[in-house]
Amino acid sequence: MLARVSTNPFLAPSPLPFQFPDFDAIREEHFLPAFTAGMEQQRAEVDEITADPGPATFDNTIVALELSGAVLRRVSAVFFTLVGSCSTPGIRAIEAEVAPQLAAHSDAIMLDPALFARIEALFATRDDLGLDAESLRLLERRHRDAVRAGARLGAAEQERLRALNAQLSALSTEFGAKLLAGANDGAVLVEDPAELAGLPADARSAAARAATARGHDGAHLITLVLPTGQPVLASISDRGLRERVHRASVTRGLGGEHDTRGIVLRMAELRAERAELLGHPHHASWVVEIGTAGTVDAIDAMLGKLAPVAAANAQTEADELSATAGYPVEAWDRAFYAERVRRERFDLDAGAMRPYLELERVLHDGVFYAASRLYGLRFTERHDLPRYHPEVRIFDVFDENGQLGLFVADLYARESKRGGAWMNSFVTQSRLLGTLPVVLNTLNLARPADGEPTLLTIDNVRTLFHEFGHALHGLFSDVQYPMFAGTAVPRDFVEYPSQVNEMWLRDPEVLAHYARHHDTGEPLPAEMVERLDEAQLFGEGFATTEYLAAALLDQAWHRLGPDAQVTDVERFEADALAAAGVAVPTAPPRYRSTYFNHIFGGAYSAGYYSYIWSEVLDADTVEWFAENGGLLRENGDTFRRELLSRGGSVDPMEAYRGFRGRDPEIAPLLARRGLTG
């Protein structure tokens, strides 16, 4: 964001390859004018559609809608990437101003009566239009989305709906800003280095640099990641420090200037009111209607089957850890003693594995290698394109037919980046628009000192493979219409391809290729691999329970009706967990309400169940690969052709049945998570 330009760079397609954003030309002052111009342009394009005196046709209405909003697409893709990855006070101020404007703009189009009349007329005669399958699906989707957005409501109801959407957009933005600031302020300062006993040298170095950056020379600062469980708790032997870190984690959003409880209560209330306006008993019903689950009863059936067994297993694990510790373990002790049991029972030391899991090797010889073997992909890093942060890396992606697009990686944590890991796109694939994909993976790895290698945990490796599964979904997209590109699938299906991609981190061929000592090049010892396999189910009771607790908490907030009277966030949360049977003290929810960004600052409200819902498909697909020979090009080609390339252009479960030959079965998931007891 350096060089000045005479015109706003968002007002025309980027001149760079693949329309990659020209970050050398982009400045913060460009965003608001570009958003304004983009909304005005799209509104004018819609007015042109509705002003057409001739009858509605698929081309002059539905295709025209797909072509509209080019400026808004460009500025939104860049801006919301920066909101998550490189936030500044200026960016946050712009977000707060523009978020309700964007909500109002969306409503203005979705609730436009003249536009809806044209869509409804086409929908009524859809079987007579001679449309191909993807075009018919687009028409049906446009009609469905308009109805769900309130196009059939009366004027007064629509006016209230617009107000609700604007308020929810503003509150979600405020939640994200408070969460980022609260996480930064919640970092734990350690002035006595003796308290850090057990912390690996590179993690200690990162903590020292974090402290220095905030003016605490000679001290250490333990920064917080997004989930409840902080990775450092597995290695810190000082119990008092473990408790401090845990309490800092679970009290985010509870009190002070970054208190999010009022936002949580208000968003739950507004979502319930909106659902009632749209003909649903609660927000969860409205959300799940368009998912592959279809109904909240289907969600309840699955989660209800898993929760009792998971909670029982988690309690058994806690009892075992208490026996090892010699006292009743608390939530802040669990990771530390779980690691001790792994060492003693399985002779498996997670810290001893890290020298074999160096970032560059994992990325090139693991993640990229698996994609090469399965799909014939090649990756070449390029350094000629501008980037929004010096740590961002860009790769050309090729297959046997030429260049697919660009893969962008932003891997290290920083104060301006929200926690977690995610994928998004600067440009999505579309034959209609003539665009190829530019996809981004964002992670939050701890940056080592200059000259030191980035050594990963096995969980970090899993995250790399997982997010790259999303990237493949975007890169392999082969659709006509931008609405269906890449990961534009139901929320409870979107995690499926990414979770499938995790399987390759443990594949013997792939593991042998990337798991090598960063100094000697020696492979990960065979006995360590065997122990890793033996320990696979250890801790699954806890892992499943902390996830289910968050998923069920999400459902509880979004099953509230408009007349519900909830005033105490912590009381509601405790009651919801107890009622669901997942109130295990040593396994708190992966996210508590006050820092549950997925549902109050992101797009997963009433949809956090999606991860385990998708895992049913994932575990069943892993069996398919095993039955068909595993890491083979023909298997990758089949998966790409039948699923990854289709995006939202087909019904996802029809695509799954076409790929698998049947409906998914839950047994592989139960076995994977040790929930058969």
PDB file of C-alpha atoms in Angstrom, residues 188 190 193 196-211 219-223 225 230-236 241 351 354 445-449 452-457 460:
ATOM      1  CA  VAL A 188      -0.331 -13.119  29.946  1.00  0.00           C
ATOM      2  CA  VAL A 190       5.468 -13.503  32.659  1.00  0.00           C
ATOM      3  CA  PRO A 193      11.452 -16.886  33.481  1.00  0.00           C
ATOM      4  CA  LEU A 196       8.248 -20.963  31.831  1.00  0.00           C
ATOM      5  CA  ALA A 197       9.881 -24.280  32.652  1.00  0.00           C
ATOM      6  CA  GLY A 198       8.910 -26.853  30.054  1.00  0.00           C
ATOM      7  CA  LEU A 199       8.083 -24.346  27.321  1.00  0.00           C
ATOM      8  CA  PRO A 200      10.027 -25.183  24.125  1.00  0.00           C
ATOM      9  CA  ALA A 201      12.873 -22.825  23.222  1.00  0.00           C
ATOM     10  CA  ASP A 202      11.217 -21.477  20.079  1.00  0.00           C
ATOM     11  CA  ALA A 203       7.955 -20.784  21.921  1.00  0.00           C
ATOM     12  CA  ARG A 204       9.925 -19.040  24.677  1.00  0.00           C
ATOM     13  CA  SER A 205      11.721 -16.962  22.057  1.00  0.00           C
ATOM     14  CA  ALA A 206       8.408 -15.969  20.481  1.00  0.00           C
ATOM     15  CA  ALA A 207       7.058 -14.960  23.911  1.00  0.00           C
ATOM     16  CA  ALA A 208      10.149 -12.827  24.546  1.00  0.00           C
ATOM     17  CA  ARG A 209       9.741 -11.016  21.236  1.00  0.00           C
ATOM     18  CA  ALA A 210       6.036 -10.458  21.906  1.00  0.00           C
ATOM     19  CA  ALA A 211       6.875  -8.885  25.277  1.00  0.00           C
ATOM     20  CA  ALA A 219       9.853 -10.400  30.153  1.00  0.00           C
ATOM     21  CA  HIS A 220       7.767 -12.925  28.211  1.00  0.00           C
ATOM     22  CA  LEU A 221       4.248 -12.501  26.864  1.00  0.00           C
ATOM     23  CA  ILE A 222       2.013 -15.495  26.198  1.00  0.00           C
ATOM     24  CA  THR A 223      -0.467 -14.435  23.534  1.00  0.00           C
ATOM     25  CA  VAL A 225      -5.122 -18.143  20.311  1.00  0.00           C
ATOM     26  CA  GLN A 230      -4.120 -22.639  24.706  1.00  0.00           C
ATOM     27  CA  PRO A 231      -1.297 -24.747  23.182  1.00  0.00           C
ATOM     28  CA  VAL A 232       1.281 -23.692  25.792  1.00  0.00           C
ATOM     29  CA  LEU A 233      -0.696 -25.501  28.514  1.00  0.00           C
ATOM     30  CA  ALA A 234       0.632 -28.828  27.252  1.00  0.00           C
ATOM     31  CA  SER A 235       4.220 -27.923  28.123  1.00  0.00           C
ATOM     32  CA  ILE A 236       4.269 -25.407  31.013  1.00  0.00           C
ATOM     33  CA  LEU A 241       0.993 -20.074  35.307  1.00  0.00           C
ATOM     34  CA  GLY A 351       7.855 -31.985  21.680  1.00  0.00           C
ATOM     35  CA  ARG A 354       8.522 -31.002  16.367  1.00  0.00           C
ATOM     36  CA  LEU A 445       1.666 -19.996  13.451  1.00  0.00           C
ATOM     37  CA  ALA A 446       4.131 -18.570  15.964  1.00  0.00           C
ATOM     38  CA  ARG A 447       6.972 -16.868  14.111  1.00  0.00           C
ATOM     39  CA  PRO A 448      10.405 -17.974  15.360  1.00  0.00           C
ATOM     40  CA  ALA A 449      13.393 -15.686  15.756  1.00  0.00           C
ATOM     41  CA  GLU A 452      15.414 -20.190  13.293  1.00  0.00           C
ATOM     42  CA  PRO A 453      13.214 -22.836  11.661  1.00  0.00           C
ATOM     43  CA  THR A 454       9.452 -22.837  12.142  1.00  0.00           C
ATOM     44  CA  LEU A 455       8.795 -26.109  13.937  1.00  0.00           C
ATOM     45  CA  LEU A 456       5.216 -27.317  14.006  1.00  0.00           C
ATOM     46  CA  THR A 457       3.069 -29.479  16.224  1.00  0.00           C
ATOM     47  CA  ASN A 460      -0.362 -27.305  13.154  1.00  0.00           C
TER      48      ASN A 460
END
